[in-house]
Amino acid sequence: MKKEEKMILREDAHKIMSQYGTPTRIEEVSLEESLGRVLGEDVFSDLEMPPFDKSAMDGYAVNSNDRSEKYEIVETIPAGKFPEKAIIPGQCSKIMTGAPLPDGADRVIKVEVTEEDNGYMYLTGEDKVFNVCFRGEDIRIGDKILGKGKMMRSQEIGAAASLGYNKVKVHKQVKAGLITTGSEIIDPGEVLRPGQIYNSNGYSLSAQLINTGAEFAGRKIVSDDRSLLKDFFEKMIDSVDLTLISGGVSMGEFDFVPELLEELGVIVHFNKVAIQPGKPTLFGTKGDKIIFGLPGNPVSTFVIFEVLVKPVLMRMAGSIFSPVILKGRMQKGFKRRKVERDLFIPVNYENGIVKLIEYHGSAHFVSLSKSNGLLKIPRGVSEIPEDEIVDVRQI
Ligand code: AMP
Ligand code: MG
């Protein structure tokens, strides 16, 4: 007989998990390689931006106190050239966008309100703005540009490049591996025989891992055979930081995962959580190694990854996970009978409206592909009325 474990609340699961998941060490990588990685240190500027007073327009650089009718053009300054001549009243320099202002000038008159004749510039209209980006107006020396723990997106990469950094210090990627258990599971591409089902978890989970910045160390289908499973678990746990196991965690006769992990010296902190779908979820540690046993049903694995695995994975990667929450209005009301778990259902969020979609339960993976959010219905809540404003977690 298997021992029936206590089901813990989602908040308690988070509390337990928050004590584990050591951040990976820091390495220096090129800016190109840093996409999706987490900064291991603050980045400061040792430059001013812009580094010189710079024209924001193609036009003529003048002094703003100079009210002359015509201006002698003393020089042409393309971007990339430093001016050679200062200007005095009655003079201007022809200047291109991005070029440094000459001494004596503090304003650029855009070309559209001027005319040029025989070496002189004449005003044909009025330009009310100065069209100058002044030295240091965006960034000063010593400004903190990017903070430790920030994920490098295209924006951060551009910011680092603009300050001259071609390398950054980031956390090493979390190495994660996947074992999908089940004698009935076969890989897509193979011919389905009676009683078999395709391995959807293995693929959705690896995509979720990669999307969260992990280094995917590979997947393996292992049938429900104690010694095979034990062998593969041991190898996987040894070789990666984070092991995800799907299936075999519940109370069935062939659900060996919890006992095998314990035999391998894994401390099992919980193996049942009040989340629907996803009750049979196991969290274990062995030293610095993290092990999750996820429910076999594909929607459950997906939801548990989003809700429980992601915060741990992000912490290991040096960051803090905070889901994107969208506020929306329920298009229709929702009712349920059993209320002892936090329920997550796939919904479609569009222009502030939350639409329920066809969803038959935890094996109905295709409904997830039609959704862009998860609606959380807290335990104890049996009904959400039409028009109620709710939080949707973006997926
Ligand atoms: P289990 O937790 O092993 O009892 O599995 C629960 C349900 O999920 C069963 O119907 C399994 O066939 C199904 N299942 C388990 N693993 C996978 C997988 N990798 N892909 C799709 N379905 C799975
Ligand atoms: Mg199974």
PDB file of C-alpha atoms and ligand atoms in Angstrom, residues 181-184 224 247-248 254-255, ligand 2:
ATOM      1  CA  THR A 181       7.545   8.161 -17.627  1.00  0.00           C
ATOM      2  CA  GLY A 182       4.877   5.826 -18.956  1.00  0.00           C
ATOM      3  CA  SER A 183       4.888   2.533 -20.855  1.00  0.00           C
ATOM      4  CA  GLU A 184       2.145   3.955 -23.085  1.00  0.00           C
ATOM      5  CA  ASP A 224       7.113   2.144 -15.960  1.00  0.00           C
ATOM      6  CA  GLY A 247       3.911  11.075 -14.925  1.00  0.00           C
ATOM      7  CA  GLY A 248       4.092   8.337 -12.331  1.00  0.00           C
ATOM      8  CA  PHE A 254       2.848   1.834 -11.527  1.00  0.00           C
ATOM      9  CA  ASP A 255       3.439   5.299 -10.092  1.00  0.00           C
TER      10      ASP A 255
HETATM   11 MG    MG B   2       2.042   6.898 -15.937  1.00  0.00          MG
END
